[in-house]
Tab-separated table of C-alpha atoms in Angstrom:
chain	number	residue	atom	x	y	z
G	235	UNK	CA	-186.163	31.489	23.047
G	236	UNK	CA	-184.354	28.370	24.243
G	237	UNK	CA	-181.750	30.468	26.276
G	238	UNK	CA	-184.805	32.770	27.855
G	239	UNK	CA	-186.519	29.768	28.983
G	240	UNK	CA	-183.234	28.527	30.458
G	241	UNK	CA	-182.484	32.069	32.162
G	242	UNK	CA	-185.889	32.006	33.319
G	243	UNK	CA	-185.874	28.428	34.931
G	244	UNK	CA	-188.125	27.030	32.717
G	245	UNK	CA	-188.161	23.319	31.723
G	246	UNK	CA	-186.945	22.794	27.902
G	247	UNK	CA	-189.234	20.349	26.401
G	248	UNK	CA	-188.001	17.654	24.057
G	249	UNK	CA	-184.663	15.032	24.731
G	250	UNK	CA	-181.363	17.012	26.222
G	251	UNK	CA	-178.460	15.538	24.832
G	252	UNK	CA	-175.087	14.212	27.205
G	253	UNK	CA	-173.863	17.184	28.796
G	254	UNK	CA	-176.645	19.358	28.392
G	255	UNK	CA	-177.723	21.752	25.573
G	256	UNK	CA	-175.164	24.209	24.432
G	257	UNK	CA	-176.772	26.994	26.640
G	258	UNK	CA	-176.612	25.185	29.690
G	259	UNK	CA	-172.834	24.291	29.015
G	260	UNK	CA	-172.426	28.004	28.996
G	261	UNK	CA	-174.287	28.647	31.835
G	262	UNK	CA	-172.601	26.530	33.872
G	263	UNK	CA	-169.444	27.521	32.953
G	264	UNK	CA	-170.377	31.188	33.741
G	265	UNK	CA	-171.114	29.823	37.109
G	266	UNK	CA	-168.034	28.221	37.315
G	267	UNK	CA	-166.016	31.511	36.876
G	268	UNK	CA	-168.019	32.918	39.468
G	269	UNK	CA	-167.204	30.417	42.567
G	270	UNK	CA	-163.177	30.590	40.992
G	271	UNK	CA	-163.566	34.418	41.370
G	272	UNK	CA	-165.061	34.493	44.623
G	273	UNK	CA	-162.572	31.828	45.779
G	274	UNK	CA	-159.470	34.113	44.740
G	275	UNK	CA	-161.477	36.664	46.274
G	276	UNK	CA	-161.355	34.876	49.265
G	277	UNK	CA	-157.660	33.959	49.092
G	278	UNK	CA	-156.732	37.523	48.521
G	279	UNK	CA	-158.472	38.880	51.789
G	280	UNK	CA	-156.616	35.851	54.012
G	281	UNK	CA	-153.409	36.896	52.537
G	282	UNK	CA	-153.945	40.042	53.336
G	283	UNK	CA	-154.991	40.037	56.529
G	284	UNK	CA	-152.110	38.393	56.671
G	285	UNK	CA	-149.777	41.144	55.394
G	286	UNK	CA	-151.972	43.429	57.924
G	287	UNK	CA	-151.165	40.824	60.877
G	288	UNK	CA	-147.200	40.786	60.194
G	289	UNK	CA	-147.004	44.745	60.050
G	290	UNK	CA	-148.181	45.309	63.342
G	291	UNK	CA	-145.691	42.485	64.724
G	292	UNK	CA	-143.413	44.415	66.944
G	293	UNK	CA	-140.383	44.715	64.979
G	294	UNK	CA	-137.068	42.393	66.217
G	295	UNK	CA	-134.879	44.231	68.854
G	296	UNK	CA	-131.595	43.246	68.209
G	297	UNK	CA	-129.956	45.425	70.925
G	298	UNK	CA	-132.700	45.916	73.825
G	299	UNK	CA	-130.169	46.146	76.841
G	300	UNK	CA	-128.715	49.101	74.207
G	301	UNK	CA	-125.263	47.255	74.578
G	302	UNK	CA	-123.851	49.347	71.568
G	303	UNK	CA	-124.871	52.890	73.237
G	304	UNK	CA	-122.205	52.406	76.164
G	305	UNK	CA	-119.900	54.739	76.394
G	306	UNK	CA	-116.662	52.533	75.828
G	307	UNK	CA	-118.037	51.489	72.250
G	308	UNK	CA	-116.434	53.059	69.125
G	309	UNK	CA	-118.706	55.352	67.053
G	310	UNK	CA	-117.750	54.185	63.559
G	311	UNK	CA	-118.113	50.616	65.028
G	312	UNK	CA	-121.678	51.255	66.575
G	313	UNK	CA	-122.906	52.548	62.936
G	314	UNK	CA	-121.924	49.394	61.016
G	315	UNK	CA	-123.376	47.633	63.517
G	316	UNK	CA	-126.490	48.704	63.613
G	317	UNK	CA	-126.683	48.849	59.979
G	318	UNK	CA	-125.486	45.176	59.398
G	319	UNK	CA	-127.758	43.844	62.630
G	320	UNK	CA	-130.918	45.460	60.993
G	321	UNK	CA	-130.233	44.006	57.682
G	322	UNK	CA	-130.309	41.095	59.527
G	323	UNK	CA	-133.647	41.380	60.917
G	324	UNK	CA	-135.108	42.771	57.350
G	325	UNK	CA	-134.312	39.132	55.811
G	326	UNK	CA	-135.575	37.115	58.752
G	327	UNK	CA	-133.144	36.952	61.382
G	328	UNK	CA	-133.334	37.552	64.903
G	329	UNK	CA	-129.772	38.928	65.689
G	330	UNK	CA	-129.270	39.549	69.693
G	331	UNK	CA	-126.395	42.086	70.886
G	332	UNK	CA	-124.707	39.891	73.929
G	333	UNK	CA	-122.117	41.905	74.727
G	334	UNK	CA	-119.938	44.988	73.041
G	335	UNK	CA	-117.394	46.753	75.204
G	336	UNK	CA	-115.624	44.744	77.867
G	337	UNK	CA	-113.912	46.395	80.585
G	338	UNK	CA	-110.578	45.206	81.699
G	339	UNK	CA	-111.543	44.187	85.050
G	340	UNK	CA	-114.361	41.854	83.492
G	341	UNK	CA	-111.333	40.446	80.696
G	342	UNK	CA	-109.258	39.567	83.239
G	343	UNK	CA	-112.311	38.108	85.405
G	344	UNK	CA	-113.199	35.953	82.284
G	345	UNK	CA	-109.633	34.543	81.486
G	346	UNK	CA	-108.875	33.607	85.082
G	347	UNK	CA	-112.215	31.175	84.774
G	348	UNK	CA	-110.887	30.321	81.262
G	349	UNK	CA	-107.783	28.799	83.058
G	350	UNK	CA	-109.717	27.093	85.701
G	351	UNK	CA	-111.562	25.152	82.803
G	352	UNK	CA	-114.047	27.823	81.432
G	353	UNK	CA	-114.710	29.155	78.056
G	354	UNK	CA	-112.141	30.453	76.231
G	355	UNK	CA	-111.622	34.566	76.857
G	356	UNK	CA	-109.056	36.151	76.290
G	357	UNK	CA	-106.919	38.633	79.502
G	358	UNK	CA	-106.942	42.052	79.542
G	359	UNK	CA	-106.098	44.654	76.542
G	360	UNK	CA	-105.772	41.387	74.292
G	361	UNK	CA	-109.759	41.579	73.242
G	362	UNK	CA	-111.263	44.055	70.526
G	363	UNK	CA	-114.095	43.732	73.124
G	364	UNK	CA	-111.665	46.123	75.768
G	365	UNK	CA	-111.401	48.291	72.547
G	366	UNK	CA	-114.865	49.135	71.691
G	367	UNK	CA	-114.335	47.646	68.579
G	368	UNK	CA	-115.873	43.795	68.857
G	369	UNK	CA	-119.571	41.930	69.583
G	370	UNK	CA	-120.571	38.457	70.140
G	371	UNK	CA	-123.903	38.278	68.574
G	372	UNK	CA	-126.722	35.609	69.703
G	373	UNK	CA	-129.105	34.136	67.248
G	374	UNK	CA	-132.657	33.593	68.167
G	375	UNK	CA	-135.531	31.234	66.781
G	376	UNK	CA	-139.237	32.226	66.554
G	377	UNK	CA	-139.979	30.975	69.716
G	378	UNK	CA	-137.748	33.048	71.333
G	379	UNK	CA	-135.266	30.088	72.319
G	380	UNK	CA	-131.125	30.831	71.223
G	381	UNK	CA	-129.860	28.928	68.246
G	382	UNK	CA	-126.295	27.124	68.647
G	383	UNK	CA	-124.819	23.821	67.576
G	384	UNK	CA	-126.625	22.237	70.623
G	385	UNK	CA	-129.809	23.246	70.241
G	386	UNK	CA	-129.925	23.815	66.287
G	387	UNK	CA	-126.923	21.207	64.984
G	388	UNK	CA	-128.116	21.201	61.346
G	389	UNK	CA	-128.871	24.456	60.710
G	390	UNK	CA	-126.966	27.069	63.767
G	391	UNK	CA	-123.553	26.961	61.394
G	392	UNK	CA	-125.854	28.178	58.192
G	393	UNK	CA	-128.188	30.679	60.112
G	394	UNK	CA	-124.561	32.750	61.663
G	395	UNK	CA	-122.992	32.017	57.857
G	396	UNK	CA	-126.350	34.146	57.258
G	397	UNK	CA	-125.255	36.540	59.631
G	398	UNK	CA	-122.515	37.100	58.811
G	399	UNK	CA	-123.687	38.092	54.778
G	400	UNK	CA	-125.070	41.121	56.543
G	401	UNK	CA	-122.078	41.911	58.662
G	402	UNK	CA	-118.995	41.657	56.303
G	403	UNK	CA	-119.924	43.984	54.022
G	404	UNK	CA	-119.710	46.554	56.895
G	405	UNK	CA	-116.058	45.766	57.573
G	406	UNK	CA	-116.808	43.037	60.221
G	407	UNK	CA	-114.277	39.879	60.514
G	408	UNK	CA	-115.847	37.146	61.649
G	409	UNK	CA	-114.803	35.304	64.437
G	410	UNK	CA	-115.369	31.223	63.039
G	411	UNK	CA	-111.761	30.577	61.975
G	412	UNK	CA	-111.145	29.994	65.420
G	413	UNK	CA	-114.456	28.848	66.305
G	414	UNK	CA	-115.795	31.661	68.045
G	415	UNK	CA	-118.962	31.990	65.706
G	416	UNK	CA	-120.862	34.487	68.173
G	417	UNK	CA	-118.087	37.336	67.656
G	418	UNK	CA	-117.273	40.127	65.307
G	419	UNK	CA	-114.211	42.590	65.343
G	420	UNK	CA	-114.523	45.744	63.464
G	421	UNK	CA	-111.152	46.988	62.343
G	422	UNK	CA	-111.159	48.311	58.579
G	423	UNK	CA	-107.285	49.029	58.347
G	424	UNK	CA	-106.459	45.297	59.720
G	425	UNK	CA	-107.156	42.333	57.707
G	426	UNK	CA	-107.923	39.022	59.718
G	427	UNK	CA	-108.627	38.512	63.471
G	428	UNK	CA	-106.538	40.830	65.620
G	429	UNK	CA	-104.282	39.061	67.690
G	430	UNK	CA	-102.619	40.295	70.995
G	431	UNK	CA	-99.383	41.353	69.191
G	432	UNK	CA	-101.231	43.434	66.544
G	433	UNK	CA	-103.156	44.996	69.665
G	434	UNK	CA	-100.742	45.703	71.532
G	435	UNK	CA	-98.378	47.650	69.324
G	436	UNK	CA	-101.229	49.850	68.226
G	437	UNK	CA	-101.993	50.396	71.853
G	438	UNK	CA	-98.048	51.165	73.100
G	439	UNK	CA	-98.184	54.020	69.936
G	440	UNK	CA	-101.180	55.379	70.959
G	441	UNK	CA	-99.860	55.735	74.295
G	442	UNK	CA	-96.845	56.931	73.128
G	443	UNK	CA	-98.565	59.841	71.445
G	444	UNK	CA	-100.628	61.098	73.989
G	445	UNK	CA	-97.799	60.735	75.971
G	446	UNK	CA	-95.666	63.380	73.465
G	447	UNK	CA	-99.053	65.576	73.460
G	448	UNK	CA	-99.034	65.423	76.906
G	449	UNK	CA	-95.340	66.882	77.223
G	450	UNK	CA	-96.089	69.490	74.781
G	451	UNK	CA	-99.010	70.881	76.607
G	452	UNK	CA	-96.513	70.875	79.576
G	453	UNK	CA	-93.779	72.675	77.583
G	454	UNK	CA	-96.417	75.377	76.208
G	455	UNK	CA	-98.244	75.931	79.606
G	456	UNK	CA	-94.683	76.708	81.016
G	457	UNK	CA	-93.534	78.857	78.913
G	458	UNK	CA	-94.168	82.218	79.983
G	459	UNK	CA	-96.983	83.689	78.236
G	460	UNK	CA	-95.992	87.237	75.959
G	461	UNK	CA	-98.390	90.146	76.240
G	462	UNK	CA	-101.712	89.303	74.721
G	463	UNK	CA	-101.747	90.656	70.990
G	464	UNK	CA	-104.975	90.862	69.000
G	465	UNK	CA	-105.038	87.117	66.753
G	466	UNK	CA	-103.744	87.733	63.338
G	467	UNK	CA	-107.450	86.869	61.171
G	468	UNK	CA	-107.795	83.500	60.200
G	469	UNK	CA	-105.661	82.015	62.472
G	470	UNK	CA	-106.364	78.206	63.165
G	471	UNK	CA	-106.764	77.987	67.206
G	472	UNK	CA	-104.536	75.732	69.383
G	473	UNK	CA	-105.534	71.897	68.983
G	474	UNK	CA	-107.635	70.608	71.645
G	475	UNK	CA	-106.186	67.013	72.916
G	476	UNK	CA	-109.218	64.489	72.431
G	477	UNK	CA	-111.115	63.653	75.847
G	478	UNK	CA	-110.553	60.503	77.385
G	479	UNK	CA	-112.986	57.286	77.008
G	480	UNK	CA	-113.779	55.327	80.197
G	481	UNK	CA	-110.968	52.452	79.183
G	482	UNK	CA	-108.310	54.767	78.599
G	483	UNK	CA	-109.354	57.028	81.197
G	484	UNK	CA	-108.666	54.325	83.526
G	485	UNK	CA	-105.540	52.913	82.598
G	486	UNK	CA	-103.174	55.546	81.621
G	487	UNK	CA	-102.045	58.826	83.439
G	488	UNK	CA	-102.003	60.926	80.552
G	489	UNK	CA	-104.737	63.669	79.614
G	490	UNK	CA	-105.065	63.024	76.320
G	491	UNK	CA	-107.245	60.259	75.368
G	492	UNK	CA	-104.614	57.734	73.689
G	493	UNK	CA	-107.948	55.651	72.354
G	494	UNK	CA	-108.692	57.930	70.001
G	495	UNK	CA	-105.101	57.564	68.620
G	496	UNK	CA	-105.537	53.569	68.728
G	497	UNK	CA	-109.067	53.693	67.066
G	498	UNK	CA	-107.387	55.949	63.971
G	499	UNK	CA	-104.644	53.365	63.786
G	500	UNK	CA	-107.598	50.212	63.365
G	501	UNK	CA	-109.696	52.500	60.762
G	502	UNK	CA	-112.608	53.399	62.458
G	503	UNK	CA	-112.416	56.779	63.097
G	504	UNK	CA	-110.752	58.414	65.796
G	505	UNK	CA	-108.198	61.110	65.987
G	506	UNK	CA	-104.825	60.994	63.521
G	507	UNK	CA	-102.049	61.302	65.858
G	508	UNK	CA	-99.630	65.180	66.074
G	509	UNK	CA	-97.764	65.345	62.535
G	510	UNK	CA	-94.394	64.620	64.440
G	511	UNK	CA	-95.443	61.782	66.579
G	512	UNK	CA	-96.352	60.132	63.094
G	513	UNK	CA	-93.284	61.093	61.253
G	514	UNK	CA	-91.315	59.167	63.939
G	515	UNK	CA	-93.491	56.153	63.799
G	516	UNK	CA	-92.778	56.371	60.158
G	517	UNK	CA	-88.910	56.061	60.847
G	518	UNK	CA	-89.239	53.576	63.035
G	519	UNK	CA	-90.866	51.484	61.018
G	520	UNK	CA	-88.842	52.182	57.945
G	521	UNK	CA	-85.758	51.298	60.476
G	522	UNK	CA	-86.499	48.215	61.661
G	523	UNK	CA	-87.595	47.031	57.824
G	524	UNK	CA	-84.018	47.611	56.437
G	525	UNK	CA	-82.143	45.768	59.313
């Protein structure tokens, strides 16, 4: 009857002891585990609103001037790129693309005003950047504003360190060693920062084969040409040299597009030079080891 009259809102006759008759402690409880409940109610509809606010955030462009779809920039290179830069963003970072391929004309530009007093760039056809095989990478903060040891001194060196987690395992060196924390190479078959030697001996053998593919073309399309003959089946058609890309194209006389021979020798794709053009590399190089 007690608890009725309590449910009710009736007034319990008689003295109420310290804290209230036993029904009224439970009461109030109850009512206490109503206002938690409609409190974590409460708390679960901010957060997510919150959730709902953050999804329809545009997402992070790390590329929006679509620096890695010019059409000096390796394939293989682009890929790991873009896979590594959108890692990036997916644990917080805002990753900028500041520049990928670098022509020669704009290397050369760069290292003239490095020897005037600029910032260090390196001359023509001694960059992975002339390659299409190397980025320098900006870093971004939420407001938009770029991160670097001016701006950010306590925290720039372990926001790139960040980076860089997402890069490396995609075959990217990173440039700090010689404190050039913006840039990345990507050269799988070349351990280390490429230097200019290391360059250019990959480039004079790539030359060198297109060179030796060129002459053979020559040779073939001179040689007079026997009465046509129905193809034997199965016969593998003649190889087609690989076209040129806008550096190479621009630099060398030969047809064949020696790049593609230079990008096979980093390890990032590219074409594997004729079987006999390697097999006197490989003597070469077996030569010069025994002297």
């Amino acid at each position: 009857h007690v608890a009725q009259q309590v449910m009710r809102g009736e007034r319990i006759a008689g003295p109420v002891e310290a804290g209230g008759s036993l029904v009224q402690r439970q009461l109030r409880g109850r009512g206490q585990v109503v206002q938690l409940q409609a409190k974590e109610e409460v708390k679960d509809k901010k957060e997510e609103a919150k959730k709902e606010e953050k999804a329809a955030e545009p997402t992070w462009d790390y590329d929006p001037d679509k620096l890695l779809d010019e059409a000096g920039v390796n394939p293989e290179f682009k890929t790991a790129a873009q896979t590594g830069l959108a890692a990036a963003v997916a644990a917080g970072l805002r990753p900028r693309v500041h520049e990928a391929f670098r022509s020669i004309e704009r290397s050369d530009e760069l290292y003239k005003k490095y020897k005037a007093g600029g910032t260090r760039a390196a001359p023509g056809w001694s960059s992975l950047h002339n390659y299409g095989l190397a980025m320098d990478v900006y870093l971004f903060d939420e407001k938009g504003g770029i991160i670097d040891n001016n701006s950010s001194p306590k925290t720039w060196y372990k926001l790139f360190k960040q980076l860089n987690s997402h890069l490396s395992p995609q075959n990217f060196v990173w440039g700090e060693p010689i404190n050039d924390a913006d840039h990345w190479e990507y050269h799988p078959n070349w351990t280390g920062l490429a230097g200019g030697a290391t360059l250019d001996k990959a480039r004079k053998e790539a030359m060198e084969a297109a060179e030796a593919v060129d002459k053979a073309a020559a040779a073939a399309a001179a040689t007079p040409t026997p009465a046509a003959t129905t193809p034997a089946t199965g016969t593998a058609p003649a190889a087609t040299p690989p076209t040129a890309t806008p550096a190479a194209a621009a630099t060398t006389a030969t047809k064949t597009d020696w790049m593609q021979y230079f990008w096979y020798a980093a390890g990032a794709g590219g074409t594997a030079p004729p079987p006999k053009v390697e097999e006197a590399k490989t003597k070469a190089d077996e030569s010069k080891t025994k002297k």
